[in-house]
mmCIF file of C-alpha atoms in Angstrom:
data_model
loop_
_atom_site.group_PDB
_atom_site.id
_atom_site.type_symbol
_atom_site.label_atom_id
_atom_site.label_comp_id
_atom_site.label_asym_id
_atom_site.label_seq_id
_atom_site.Cartn_x
_atom_site.Cartn_y
_atom_site.Cartn_z
ATOM 1 C CA UNK A 1 -6.469 -17.346 8.462
ATOM 2 C CA UNK A 2 -3.010 -16.480 8.020
ATOM 3 C CA UNK A 3 -3.417 -13.276 6.058
ATOM 4 C CA UNK A 4 -2.012 -12.507 2.614
ATOM 5 C CA UNK A 5 1.093 -14.639 2.236
ATOM 6 C CA UNK A 6 3.895 -13.468 -0.178
ATOM 7 C CA UNK A 7 6.985 -15.430 -0.956
ATOM 8 C CA UNK A 8 9.803 -15.084 -1.042
ATOM 9 C CA UNK A 9 10.253 -12.191 1.493
ATOM 10 C CA UNK A 10 13.645 -11.385 -0.089
ATOM 11 C CA UNK A 11 14.752 -12.173 -3.580
ATOM 12 C CA UNK A 12 18.127 -11.622 -5.021
ATOM 13 C CA UNK A 13 18.573 -11.688 -8.846
ATOM 14 C CA UNK A 14 21.420 -10.805 -11.232
ATOM 15 C CA UNK A 15 20.590 -8.415 -14.062
ATOM 16 C CA UNK A 16 19.088 -10.447 -16.945
ATOM 17 C CA UNK A 17 17.506 -12.972 -14.823
ATOM 18 C CA UNK A 18 13.833 -13.674 -14.177
ATOM 19 C CA UNK A 19 12.041 -12.908 -10.991
ATOM 20 C CA UNK A 20 8.915 -14.657 -9.779
ATOM 21 C CA UNK A 21 7.072 -13.234 -6.880
ATOM 22 C CA UNK A 22 4.062 -15.148 -5.478
ATOM 23 C CA UNK A 23 0.955 -13.936 -3.516
ATOM 24 C CA UNK A 24 -1.565 -16.135 -1.914
ATOM 25 C CA UNK A 25 -4.627 -14.114 -0.911
ATOM 26 C CA UNK A 26 -6.713 -14.424 2.335
ATOM 27 C CA UNK A 27 -9.008 -17.303 2.243
ATOM 28 C CA UNK A 28 -12.295 -16.555 0.530
ATOM 29 C CA UNK A 29 -10.566 -13.518 -1.383
ATOM 30 C CA UNK A 30 -10.651 -13.688 -5.104
ATOM 31 C CA UNK A 31 -9.464 -10.121 -5.908
ATOM 32 C CA UNK A 32 -5.900 -9.309 -6.033
ATOM 33 C CA UNK A 33 -3.799 -6.235 -6.364
ATOM 34 C CA UNK A 34 0.024 -5.721 -6.887
ATOM 35 C CA UNK A 35 1.806 -2.609 -5.768
ATOM 36 C CA UNK A 36 5.411 -1.546 -6.070
ATOM 37 C CA UNK A 37 7.362 0.729 -3.716
ATOM 38 C CA UNK A 38 10.663 2.075 -5.018
ATOM 39 C CA UNK A 39 13.020 3.413 -2.550
ATOM 40 C CA UNK A 40 11.844 6.710 -0.905
ATOM 41 C CA UNK A 41 8.754 6.418 -2.771
ATOM 42 C CA UNK A 42 5.029 5.454 -1.867
ATOM 43 C CA UNK A 43 3.320 2.422 -2.992
ATOM 44 C CA UNK A 44 2.320 2.557 -6.709
ATOM 45 C CA UNK A 45 -0.555 0.493 -8.020
ATOM 46 C CA UNK A 46 0.504 -2.011 -10.733
ATOM 47 C CA UNK A 47 -2.209 -4.454 -11.582
ATOM 48 C CA UNK A 48 -5.609 -5.677 -10.319
ATOM 49 C CA UNK A 49 -6.639 -9.235 -11.020
ATOM 50 C CA UNK A 50 -9.571 -11.539 -10.356
ATOM 51 C CA UNK A 51 -9.495 -15.168 -10.624
ATOM 52 C CA UNK A 52 -8.251 -16.049 -14.328
ATOM 53 C CA UNK A 53 -8.779 -12.275 -15.324
ATOM 54 C CA UNK A 54 -6.579 -9.153 -15.484
ATOM 55 C CA UNK A 55 -8.909 -6.214 -14.864
ATOM 56 C CA UNK A 56 -6.758 -3.349 -14.667
ATOM 57 C CA UNK A 57 -2.966 -3.279 -15.592
ATOM 58 C CA UNK A 58 -2.701 0.421 -16.084
ATOM 59 C CA UNK A 59 0.227 0.582 -13.582
ATOM 60 C CA UNK A 60 2.290 -2.173 -15.041
ATOM 61 C CA UNK A 61 5.385 -1.296 -17.282
ATOM 62 C CA UNK A 62 4.807 -2.147 -20.930
ATOM 63 C CA UNK A 63 7.541 -4.585 -21.231
ATOM 64 C CA UNK A 64 9.066 -7.286 -19.120
ATOM 65 C CA UNK A 65 6.364 -7.397 -16.482
ATOM 66 C CA UNK A 66 3.313 -9.737 -16.360
ATOM 67 C CA UNK A 67 0.794 -10.923 -13.875
ATOM 68 C CA UNK A 68 -1.601 -13.774 -13.651
ATOM 69 C CA UNK A 69 -4.028 -15.190 -11.068
ATOM 70 C CA UNK A 70 -4.958 -18.696 -12.158
ATOM 71 C CA UNK A 71 -7.944 -20.619 -10.994
ATOM 72 C CA UNK A 72 -5.791 -22.742 -8.710
ATOM 73 C CA UNK A 73 -2.759 -21.361 -6.887
ATOM 74 C CA UNK A 74 -1.301 -18.070 -6.029
ATOM 75 C CA UNK A 75 -1.004 -14.862 -8.102
ATOM 76 C CA UNK A 76 2.350 -14.547 -9.738
ATOM 77 C CA UNK A 77 4.131 -11.204 -10.686
ATOM 78 C CA UNK A 78 6.807 -12.066 -13.259
ATOM 79 C CA UNK A 79 9.660 -9.831 -14.227
ATOM 80 C CA UNK A 80 11.724 -10.820 -16.911
ATOM 81 C CA UNK A 81 15.304 -9.725 -17.560
ATOM 82 C CA UNK A 82 15.493 -7.754 -14.589
ATOM 83 C CA UNK A 83 17.423 -4.516 -14.471
ATOM 84 C CA UNK A 84 18.648 -2.629 -11.469
ATOM 85 C CA UNK A 85 15.820 -0.183 -11.559
ATOM 86 C CA UNK A 86 13.401 -3.075 -10.680
ATOM 87 C CA UNK A 87 14.806 -3.213 -7.175
ATOM 88 C CA UNK A 88 11.937 -2.504 -4.911
ATOM 89 C CA UNK A 89 9.478 -3.823 -2.488
ATOM 90 C CA UNK A 90 6.440 -5.436 -4.248
ATOM 91 C CA UNK A 91 3.271 -5.739 -2.158
ATOM 92 C CA UNK A 92 0.241 -7.653 -2.699
ATOM 93 C CA UNK A 93 -3.250 -7.019 -1.343
ATOM 94 C CA UNK A 94 -6.439 -8.972 -1.484
ATOM 95 C CA UNK A 95 -10.037 -8.240 -1.029
ATOM 96 C CA UNK A 96 -13.094 -10.437 -0.984
ATOM 97 C CA UNK A 97 -15.176 -8.548 -3.586
ATOM 98 C CA UNK A 98 -15.242 -6.265 -6.241
ATOM 99 C CA UNK A 99 -15.299 -2.548 -4.925
ATOM 100 C CA UNK A 100 -14.357 -3.611 -1.255
ATOM 101 C CA UNK A 101 -13.371 -0.565 0.593
ATOM 102 C CA UNK A 102 -10.497 -2.483 2.669
ATOM 103 C CA UNK A 103 -7.795 -4.557 1.007
ATOM 104 C CA UNK A 104 -5.582 -6.667 3.278
ATOM 105 C CA UNK A 105 -1.773 -6.622 2.546
ATOM 106 C CA UNK A 106 0.903 -8.975 2.594
ATOM 107 C CA UNK A 107 4.300 -8.372 4.117
ATOM 108 C CA UNK A 108 5.890 -7.816 0.674
ATOM 109 C CA UNK A 109 8.771 -9.208 -1.285
ATOM 110 C CA UNK A 110 11.983 -7.057 -1.429
ATOM 111 C CA UNK A 111 13.610 -7.755 -4.824
ATOM 112 C CA UNK A 112 17.276 -6.715 -5.163
ATOM 113 C CA UNK A 113 18.833 -6.791 -8.513
ATOM 114 C CA UNK A 114 22.742 -7.163 -8.398
ATOM 115 C CA UNK B 1 -4.598 11.936 -12.270
ATOM 116 C CA UNK B 2 -4.872 11.862 -8.597
ATOM 117 C CA UNK B 3 -1.860 12.630 -6.164
ATOM 118 C CA UNK B 4 -1.274 12.301 -2.479
ATOM 119 C CA UNK B 5 1.468 14.373 -0.698
ATOM 120 C CA UNK B 6 2.880 13.638 2.670
ATOM 121 C CA UNK B 7 5.334 16.724 3.116
ATOM 122 C CA UNK B 8 7.215 15.233 6.159
ATOM 123 C CA UNK B 9 9.407 12.300 5.767
ATOM 124 C CA UNK B 10 9.993 12.175 9.487
ATOM 125 C CA UNK B 11 8.250 13.470 12.532
ATOM 126 C CA UNK B 12 9.807 13.115 15.937
ATOM 127 C CA UNK B 13 8.079 13.917 19.013
ATOM 128 C CA UNK B 14 8.141 13.036 22.811
ATOM 129 C CA UNK B 15 5.680 10.849 24.503
ATOM 130 C CA UNK B 16 2.658 12.734 25.647
ATOM 131 C CA UNK B 17 2.955 15.389 22.826
ATOM 132 C CA UNK B 18 0.368 16.114 20.378
ATOM 133 C CA UNK B 19 0.777 14.757 16.780
ATOM 134 C CA UNK B 20 -0.256 15.828 13.447
ATOM 135 C CA UNK B 21 0.727 13.935 10.236
ATOM 136 C CA UNK B 22 -0.198 16.048 7.231
ATOM 137 C CA UNK B 23 -1.715 14.748 4.157
ATOM 138 C CA UNK B 24 -2.964 16.650 1.091
ATOM 139 C CA UNK B 25 -4.516 15.317 -1.999
ATOM 140 C CA UNK B 26 -5.290 16.546 -5.442
ATOM 141 C CA UNK B 27 -8.308 14.945 -7.311
ATOM 142 C CA UNK B 28 -11.066 16.323 -9.306
ATOM 143 C CA UNK B 29 -13.882 13.956 -7.963
ATOM 144 C CA UNK B 30 -14.997 12.905 -4.501
ATOM 145 C CA UNK B 31 -12.197 10.473 -3.219
ATOM 146 C CA UNK B 32 -12.176 8.152 -0.246
ATOM 147 C CA UNK B 33 -9.155 8.950 1.958
ATOM 148 C CA UNK B 34 -7.323 6.493 4.200
ATOM 149 C CA UNK B 35 -4.513 6.288 6.682
ATOM 150 C CA UNK B 36 -2.571 3.057 6.719
ATOM 151 C CA UNK B 37 0.101 2.273 9.167
ATOM 152 C CA UNK B 38 3.202 -0.102 9.061
ATOM 153 C CA UNK B 39 4.693 -1.017 12.472
ATOM 154 C CA UNK B 40 8.380 -2.368 12.413
ATOM 155 C CA UNK B 41 8.465 -5.781 10.725
ATOM 156 C CA UNK B 42 4.784 -5.842 10.207
ATOM 157 C CA UNK B 43 2.286 -5.655 7.168
ATOM 158 C CA UNK B 44 0.815 -2.471 6.107
ATOM 159 C CA UNK B 45 -2.575 -2.241 7.833
ATOM 160 C CA UNK B 46 -5.558 -0.023 7.510
ATOM 161 C CA UNK B 47 -5.888 2.451 10.261
ATOM 162 C CA UNK B 48 -8.791 4.581 9.579
ATOM 163 C CA UNK B 49 -10.946 5.828 6.681
ATOM 164 C CA UNK B 50 -12.595 9.163 6.459
ATOM 165 C CA UNK B 51 -16.068 7.776 5.648
ATOM 166 C CA UNK B 52 -16.272 6.027 8.977
ATOM 167 C CA UNK B 53 -15.350 9.047 11.119
ATOM 168 C CA UNK B 54 -14.005 6.854 13.729
ATOM 169 C CA UNK B 55 -11.197 7.113 16.295
ATOM 170 C CA UNK B 56 -8.503 4.295 16.259
ATOM 171 C CA UNK B 57 -5.875 3.926 18.817
ATOM 172 C CA UNK B 58 -6.697 7.679 19.737
ATOM 173 C CA UNK B 59 -6.068 8.816 16.113
ATOM 174 C CA UNK B 60 -8.393 10.833 14.119
ATOM 175 C CA UNK B 61 -8.571 12.418 10.763
ATOM 176 C CA UNK B 62 -10.996 14.818 9.310
ATOM 177 C CA UNK B 63 -11.340 15.364 5.533
ATOM 178 C CA UNK B 64 -11.108 19.091 4.680
ATOM 179 C CA UNK B 65 -12.329 19.403 1.104
ATOM 180 C CA UNK B 66 -11.759 23.049 0.882
ATOM 181 C CA UNK B 67 -8.133 22.465 1.701
ATOM 182 C CA UNK B 68 -7.983 19.170 0.040
ATOM 183 C CA UNK B 69 -6.272 17.768 3.328
ATOM 184 C CA UNK B 70 -6.605 14.612 5.437
ATOM 185 C CA UNK B 71 -4.443 15.255 8.371
ATOM 186 C CA UNK B 72 -3.906 12.679 10.983
ATOM 187 C CA UNK B 73 -4.069 13.541 14.752
ATOM 188 C CA UNK B 74 -3.456 12.383 18.276
ATOM 189 C CA UNK B 75 -3.526 14.508 21.221
ATOM 190 C CA UNK B 76 -0.966 12.550 23.272
ATOM 191 C CA UNK B 77 1.575 10.438 21.416
ATOM 192 C CA UNK B 78 2.679 7.143 22.792
ATOM 193 C CA UNK B 79 5.904 5.237 22.268
ATOM 194 C CA UNK B 80 3.985 2.487 20.520
ATOM 195 C CA UNK B 81 2.704 4.823 17.890
ATOM 196 C CA UNK B 82 6.185 4.794 16.350
ATOM 197 C CA UNK B 83 5.554 3.654 12.993
ATOM 198 C CA UNK B 84 5.489 4.566 9.226
ATOM 199 C CA UNK B 85 2.243 6.011 8.200
ATOM 200 C CA UNK B 86 0.793 6.424 4.739
ATOM 201 C CA UNK B 87 -1.936 8.419 3.461
ATOM 202 C CA UNK B 88 -3.922 6.913 0.562
ATOM 203 C CA UNK B 89 -6.714 7.852 -1.832
ATOM 204 C CA UNK B 90 -9.059 5.738 -3.570
ATOM 205 C CA UNK B 91 -10.650 7.601 -6.529
ATOM 206 C CA UNK B 92 -13.694 6.087 -5.947
ATOM 207 C CA UNK B 93 -15.952 3.104 -6.800
ATOM 208 C CA UNK B 94 -17.403 4.485 -10.020
ATOM 209 C CA UNK B 95 -15.262 2.111 -12.007
ATOM 210 C CA UNK B 96 -16.411 -0.833 -10.191
ATOM 211 C CA UNK B 97 -13.385 -1.594 -8.085
ATOM 212 C CA UNK B 98 -10.949 0.224 -5.853
ATOM 213 C CA UNK B 99 -7.347 1.015 -6.240
ATOM 214 C CA UNK B 100 -5.276 3.224 -3.868
ATOM 215 C CA UNK B 101 -2.840 6.103 -4.559
ATOM 216 C CA UNK B 102 -0.362 6.240 -1.807
ATOM 217 C CA UNK B 103 1.660 9.227 -0.333
ATOM 218 C CA UNK B 104 5.274 8.814 0.255
ATOM 219 C CA UNK B 105 4.792 8.045 3.941
ATOM 220 C CA UNK B 106 5.808 9.780 7.250
ATOM 221 C CA UNK B 107 7.916 8.037 9.852
ATOM 222 C CA UNK B 108 6.764 8.921 13.261
ATOM 223 C CA UNK B 109 9.101 8.529 16.071
ATOM 224 C CA UNK B 110 7.814 8.958 19.528
ATOM 225 C CA UNK B 111 10.545 9.184 22.147
ATOM 226 C CA UNK B 112 10.234 8.445 25.939
#
């Protein structure tokens, strides 16, 4: 089991472009969480998804950000029309079931907007 | 809303010295508290959680509800303990799922 896989590890985008961040959960895990870490800050919860469902998106910015976790394939965090303030590390975590205490984290994607 | 505070950005000690990484929280209910660790170039991983009351790699943490603290301690630091440490709070399972609120992290540097 390779663990939670995120790609790309590093992503550079110009202002106004779109960023797509991918997260493949651990085998057998159907629950995915996305977190964002701004410079000098702790990780902040963004969204919680199960297969084909968004359960909690209370931490997602209202505009430009969206997430999905399709029946097949990885979870995608999509940021449209990126701005400099979107530069951050984005972490994905997965867990095997609802309410699982422990979530396993990926290595993160570092997004830089130039 | 819940909040986790780690007052120290950096803690530097010598090998063999005791270590205490501070964590305070604010939450009106009964939270679950965790410590996560991130070694250089590695992913964030769970170190320990208060409900299990265990010692991992010599580290312990006791939940003090009166002081709303969950400090991480180790009596004798080792060089391999050098890492970024995050305190995290799970507001509980009443909602049927768990999300974490993290502190800003403390970098622990252990010198030989």
